[in-house]
mmCIF file of C-alpha atoms in Angstrom:
data_model
loop_
_atom_site.group_PDB
_atom_site.id
_atom_site.type_symbol
_atom_site.label_atom_id
_atom_site.label_comp_id
_atom_site.label_asym_id
_atom_site.label_seq_id
_atom_site.Cartn_x
_atom_site.Cartn_y
_atom_site.Cartn_z
ATOM 1 C CA UNK H 1 -40.710 54.879 28.211
ATOM 2 C CA UNK H 2 -41.605 56.030 31.714
ATOM 3 C CA UNK H 3 -44.776 57.652 33.003
ATOM 4 C CA UNK H 4 -42.999 61.023 33.103
ATOM 5 C CA UNK H 5 -42.140 60.679 29.411
ATOM 6 C CA UNK H 6 -45.746 59.871 28.550
ATOM 7 C CA UNK H 7 -47.028 62.826 30.586
ATOM 8 C CA UNK H 8 -44.509 65.191 29.014
ATOM 9 C CA UNK H 9 -45.535 64.001 25.571
ATOM 10 C CA UNK H 10 -49.225 64.428 26.413
ATOM 11 C CA UNK H 11 -48.760 67.946 27.841
ATOM 12 C CA UNK H 12 -46.534 68.869 24.898
ATOM 13 C CA UNK H 13 -49.129 67.714 22.378
ATOM 14 C CA UNK H 14 -51.864 69.540 24.305
ATOM 15 C CA UNK H 15 -49.839 72.755 24.303
ATOM 16 C CA UNK H 16 -48.910 72.387 20.633
ATOM 17 C CA UNK H 17 -52.499 71.717 19.601
ATOM 18 C CA UNK H 18 -53.790 74.656 21.648
ATOM 19 C CA UNK H 19 -51.091 76.938 20.229
ATOM 20 C CA UNK H 20 -52.091 75.940 16.701
ATOM 21 C CA UNK H 21 -55.718 76.664 17.594
ATOM 22 C CA UNK H 22 -54.695 80.116 18.867
ATOM 23 C CA UNK H 23 -53.217 81.125 15.537
ATOM 24 C CA UNK H 24 -55.790 79.435 13.299
ATOM 25 C CA UNK H 25 -59.057 80.502 14.930
ATOM 26 C CA UNK H 26 -60.848 83.467 13.434
ATOM 27 C CA UNK H 27 -62.388 84.701 16.689
ATOM 28 C CA UNK H 28 -60.217 86.585 19.159
ATOM 29 C CA UNK H 29 -62.095 85.456 22.278
ATOM 30 C CA UNK H 30 -61.635 81.820 21.319
ATOM 31 C CA UNK H 31 -57.961 82.527 20.645
ATOM 32 C CA UNK H 32 -57.653 83.873 24.192
ATOM 33 C CA UNK H 33 -59.286 80.769 25.614
ATOM 34 C CA UNK H 34 -57.019 78.485 23.575
ATOM 35 C CA UNK H 35 -54.071 80.516 24.857
ATOM 36 C CA UNK H 36 -55.149 79.671 28.403
ATOM 37 C CA UNK H 37 -55.209 75.970 27.466
ATOM 38 C CA UNK H 38 -51.715 76.241 25.962
ATOM 39 C CA UNK H 39 -50.365 77.883 29.122
ATOM 40 C CA UNK H 40 -52.061 75.239 31.265
ATOM 41 C CA UNK H 41 -50.374 72.514 29.215
ATOM 42 C CA UNK H 42 -46.992 74.141 29.728
ATOM 43 C CA UNK H 43 -47.709 74.373 33.459
ATOM 44 C CA UNK H 44 -48.546 70.662 33.484
ATOM 45 C CA UNK H 45 -45.219 69.899 31.828
ATOM 46 C CA UNK H 46 -43.466 72.006 34.467
ATOM 47 C CA UNK H 47 -45.190 69.970 37.183
ATOM 48 C CA UNK H 48 -43.945 66.749 35.614
ATOM 49 C CA UNK H 49 -40.412 68.203 35.646
ATOM 50 C CA UNK H 50 -40.777 68.950 39.416
ATOM 51 C CA UNK H 51 -40.755 72.714 38.905
ATOM 52 C CA UNK H 52 -43.813 73.422 41.059
ATOM 53 C CA UNK H 53 -43.086 77.115 41.526
ATOM 54 C CA UNK H 54 -42.790 77.665 37.786
ATOM 55 C CA UNK H 55 -46.028 75.770 37.206
ATOM 56 C CA UNK H 56 -47.922 77.921 39.701
ATOM 57 C CA UNK H 57 -46.436 81.108 38.283
ATOM 58 C CA UNK H 58 -47.604 80.019 34.826
ATOM 59 C CA UNK H 59 -51.094 79.346 36.123
ATOM 60 C CA UNK H 60 -51.406 82.465 38.272
ATOM 61 C CA UNK H 61 -49.618 85.017 36.104
ATOM 62 C CA UNK H 62 -50.223 83.834 32.563
ATOM 63 C CA UNK H 63 -53.563 82.043 32.784
ATOM 64 C CA UNK H 64 -54.898 84.077 35.683
ATOM 65 C CA UNK H 65 -53.688 87.515 34.666
ATOM 66 C CA UNK H 66 -52.498 87.823 31.084
ATOM 67 C CA UNK H 67 -55.279 85.827 29.434
ATOM 68 C CA UNK H 68 -57.959 87.393 31.633
ATOM 69 C CA UNK H 69 -56.535 90.842 30.850
ATOM 70 C CA UNK H 70 -56.618 90.022 27.135
ATOM 71 C CA UNK H 71 -60.224 88.882 27.331
ATOM 72 C CA UNK H 72 -61.339 91.853 29.452
ATOM 73 C CA UNK H 73 -59.552 94.306 27.166
ATOM 74 C CA UNK H 74 -61.239 92.741 24.155
ATOM 75 C CA UNK H 75 -64.655 92.910 25.765
ATOM 76 C CA UNK H 76 -64.259 96.363 27.318
ATOM 77 C CA UNK H 77 -62.999 98.090 24.188
ATOM 78 C CA UNK H 78 -65.931 96.748 22.199
ATOM 79 C CA UNK H 79 -63.546 95.620 19.495
ATOM 80 C CA UNK H 80 -65.105 93.557 16.719
ATOM 81 C CA UNK H 81 -64.682 89.895 17.594
ATOM 82 C CA UNK H 82 -66.135 88.442 14.422
ATOM 83 C CA UNK H 83 -63.951 87.534 11.455
ATOM 84 C CA UNK H 84 -63.650 90.283 8.845
ATOM 85 C CA UNK H 85 -62.942 89.771 5.164
ATOM 86 C CA UNK H 86 -60.914 92.975 4.868
ATOM 87 C CA UNK H 87 -58.456 91.797 7.537
ATOM 88 C CA UNK H 88 -57.711 88.390 6.023
ATOM 89 C CA UNK H 89 -54.290 88.074 4.489
ATOM 90 C CA UNK H 90 -52.432 85.402 2.557
ATOM 91 C CA UNK H 91 -51.488 82.583 4.914
ATOM 92 C CA UNK H 92 -48.680 81.011 2.909
ATOM 93 C CA UNK H 93 -46.026 83.699 3.596
ATOM 94 C CA UNK H 94 -46.826 83.648 7.298
ATOM 95 C CA UNK H 95 -46.679 79.863 7.418
ATOM 96 C CA UNK H 96 -43.321 79.837 5.610
ATOM 97 C CA UNK H 97 -41.856 82.436 7.957
ATOM 98 C CA UNK H 98 -43.197 80.637 11.035
ATOM 99 C CA UNK H 99 -41.818 77.311 9.801
ATOM 100 C CA UNK H 100 -38.421 78.871 9.104
ATOM 101 C CA UNK H 101 -38.286 80.483 12.528
ATOM 102 C CA UNK H 102 -39.340 77.214 14.168
ATOM 103 C CA UNK H 103 -36.661 75.243 12.336
ATOM 104 C CA UNK H 104 -34.070 77.899 13.184
ATOM 105 C CA UNK H 105 -34.967 77.788 16.881
ATOM 106 C CA UNK H 106 -34.880 73.991 16.855
ATOM 107 C CA UNK H 107 -31.420 74.065 15.260
ATOM 108 C CA UNK H 108 -30.167 76.533 17.863
ATOM 109 C CA UNK H 109 -31.521 74.479 20.776
ATOM 110 C CA UNK H 110 -30.192 71.203 19.378
ATOM 111 C CA UNK H 111 -26.837 72.836 18.657
ATOM 112 C CA UNK H 112 -26.611 74.243 22.175
ATOM 113 C CA UNK H 113 -27.808 71.214 24.132
ATOM 114 C CA UNK H 114 -27.558 68.302 21.723
ATOM 115 C CA UNK H 115 -29.617 65.221 22.392
ATOM 116 C CA UNK H 116 -28.618 64.980 26.037
ATOM 117 C CA UNK H 117 -30.920 63.489 28.619
ATOM 118 C CA UNK H 118 -32.468 66.074 30.910
ATOM 119 C CA UNK H 119 -32.084 65.462 34.601
ATOM 120 C CA UNK H 120 -34.518 66.401 37.325
ATOM 121 C CA UNK H 121 -34.087 69.626 39.238
ATOM 122 C CA UNK H 122 -32.132 69.531 42.466
ATOM 123 C CA UNK H 123 -34.324 70.533 45.391
ATOM 124 C CA UNK H 124 -31.526 72.601 46.923
ATOM 125 C CA UNK H 125 -30.601 74.638 43.837
ATOM 126 C CA UNK H 126 -33.936 75.093 42.078
ATOM 127 C CA UNK H 127 -36.564 74.850 44.757
ATOM 128 C CA UNK H 128 -39.379 77.244 45.489
ATOM 129 C CA UNK H 129 -37.514 78.890 48.377
ATOM 130 C CA UNK H 130 -34.528 79.782 46.194
ATOM 131 C CA UNK H 131 -36.793 80.972 43.374
ATOM 132 C CA UNK H 132 -38.928 83.035 45.736
ATOM 133 C CA UNK H 133 -35.871 84.620 47.289
ATOM 134 C CA UNK H 134 -34.538 85.536 43.844
ATOM 135 C CA UNK H 135 -37.859 87.018 42.693
ATOM 136 C CA UNK H 136 -38.501 89.066 45.815
ATOM 137 C CA UNK H 137 -34.899 90.112 46.499
ATOM 138 C CA UNK H 138 -33.103 90.545 43.178
ATOM 139 C CA UNK H 139 -36.045 90.925 40.789
ATOM 140 C CA UNK H 140 -38.511 92.889 42.914
ATOM 141 C CA UNK H 141 -38.304 96.078 40.809
ATOM 142 C CA UNK H 142 -39.072 94.388 37.436
ATOM 143 C CA UNK H 143 -41.814 92.387 39.166
ATOM 144 C CA UNK H 144 -43.475 95.573 40.440
ATOM 145 C CA UNK H 145 -43.012 97.392 37.125
ATOM 146 C CA UNK H 146 -44.763 94.514 35.379
ATOM 147 C CA UNK H 147 -47.676 94.726 37.811
ATOM 148 C CA UNK H 148 -47.969 98.487 37.196
ATOM 149 C CA UNK H 149 -47.863 97.895 33.446
ATOM 150 C CA UNK H 150 -50.710 95.393 33.677
ATOM 151 C CA UNK H 151 -52.701 97.801 35.859
ATOM 152 C CA UNK H 152 -52.148 100.637 33.373
ATOM 153 C CA UNK H 153 -53.309 98.414 30.504
ATOM 154 C CA UNK H 154 -56.482 97.499 32.385
ATOM 155 C CA UNK H 155 -57.227 101.129 33.309
ATOM 156 C CA UNK H 156 -56.546 102.155 29.708
ATOM 157 C CA UNK H 157 -58.992 99.546 28.436
ATOM 158 C CA UNK H 158 -61.670 100.838 30.807
ATOM 159 C CA UNK H 159 -61.033 104.455 29.786
ATOM 160 C CA UNK H 160 -61.132 103.646 26.076
ATOM 161 C CA UNK H 161 -64.324 101.641 26.433
ATOM 162 C CA UNK H 162 -66.214 104.304 28.386
ATOM 163 C CA UNK H 163 -64.960 107.434 26.600
ATOM 164 C CA UNK H 164 -67.455 109.354 24.504
ATOM 165 C CA UNK H 165 -66.478 111.825 21.834
ATOM 166 C CA UNK H 166 -64.989 115.001 23.271
ATOM 167 C CA UNK H 167 -67.131 117.386 21.228
ATOM 168 C CA UNK H 168 -70.398 115.848 22.384
ATOM 169 C CA UNK H 169 -69.269 115.810 25.990
ATOM 170 C CA UNK H 170 -68.079 119.441 25.817
ATOM 171 C CA UNK H 171 -71.302 120.661 24.236
ATOM 172 C CA UNK H 172 -73.333 118.784 26.810
ATOM 173 C CA UNK H 173 -71.456 120.451 29.690
ATOM 174 C CA UNK H 174 -71.746 123.952 28.254
ATOM 175 C CA UNK H 175 -75.502 123.586 27.671
ATOM 176 C CA UNK H 176 -76.132 123.060 31.367
ATOM 177 C CA UNK H 177 -74.488 126.355 32.340
#
């Protein structure tokens, strides 16, 4: 077993443990923080596999944008972050469905790739320059649409958090005139 195998195992266990913490915690802010840890573990595994660009995209986009957007949206909308008894549901059906989906995905991946040994990425075919050229030449429109979608979600969270009821606001304006 090489050092790369040990690191991949460690990052995989970190990501798996953090992902389990995301779905088992009862507080949404803690779930967002565990999600950041899970993404960081996946980025670490990408670094071990010499996919530096992918690792930095995971850190910048997912940890730096998606998780922060989730946490800001939760805090700005003043959503209840404490566990509520009326929202708890039976866990057994969800666990059975999740286990079935996980086993199905594992069967599909094993059926498609088998137990072959993964090689390292070729610097010429999968390097940062090739990836950057593909993102900013072929995929520039989806990239920009995604950024606009994230901006709209953030603006929507701010609007929802600062909006007062329309009737009170209307009556307040008409009283001044």
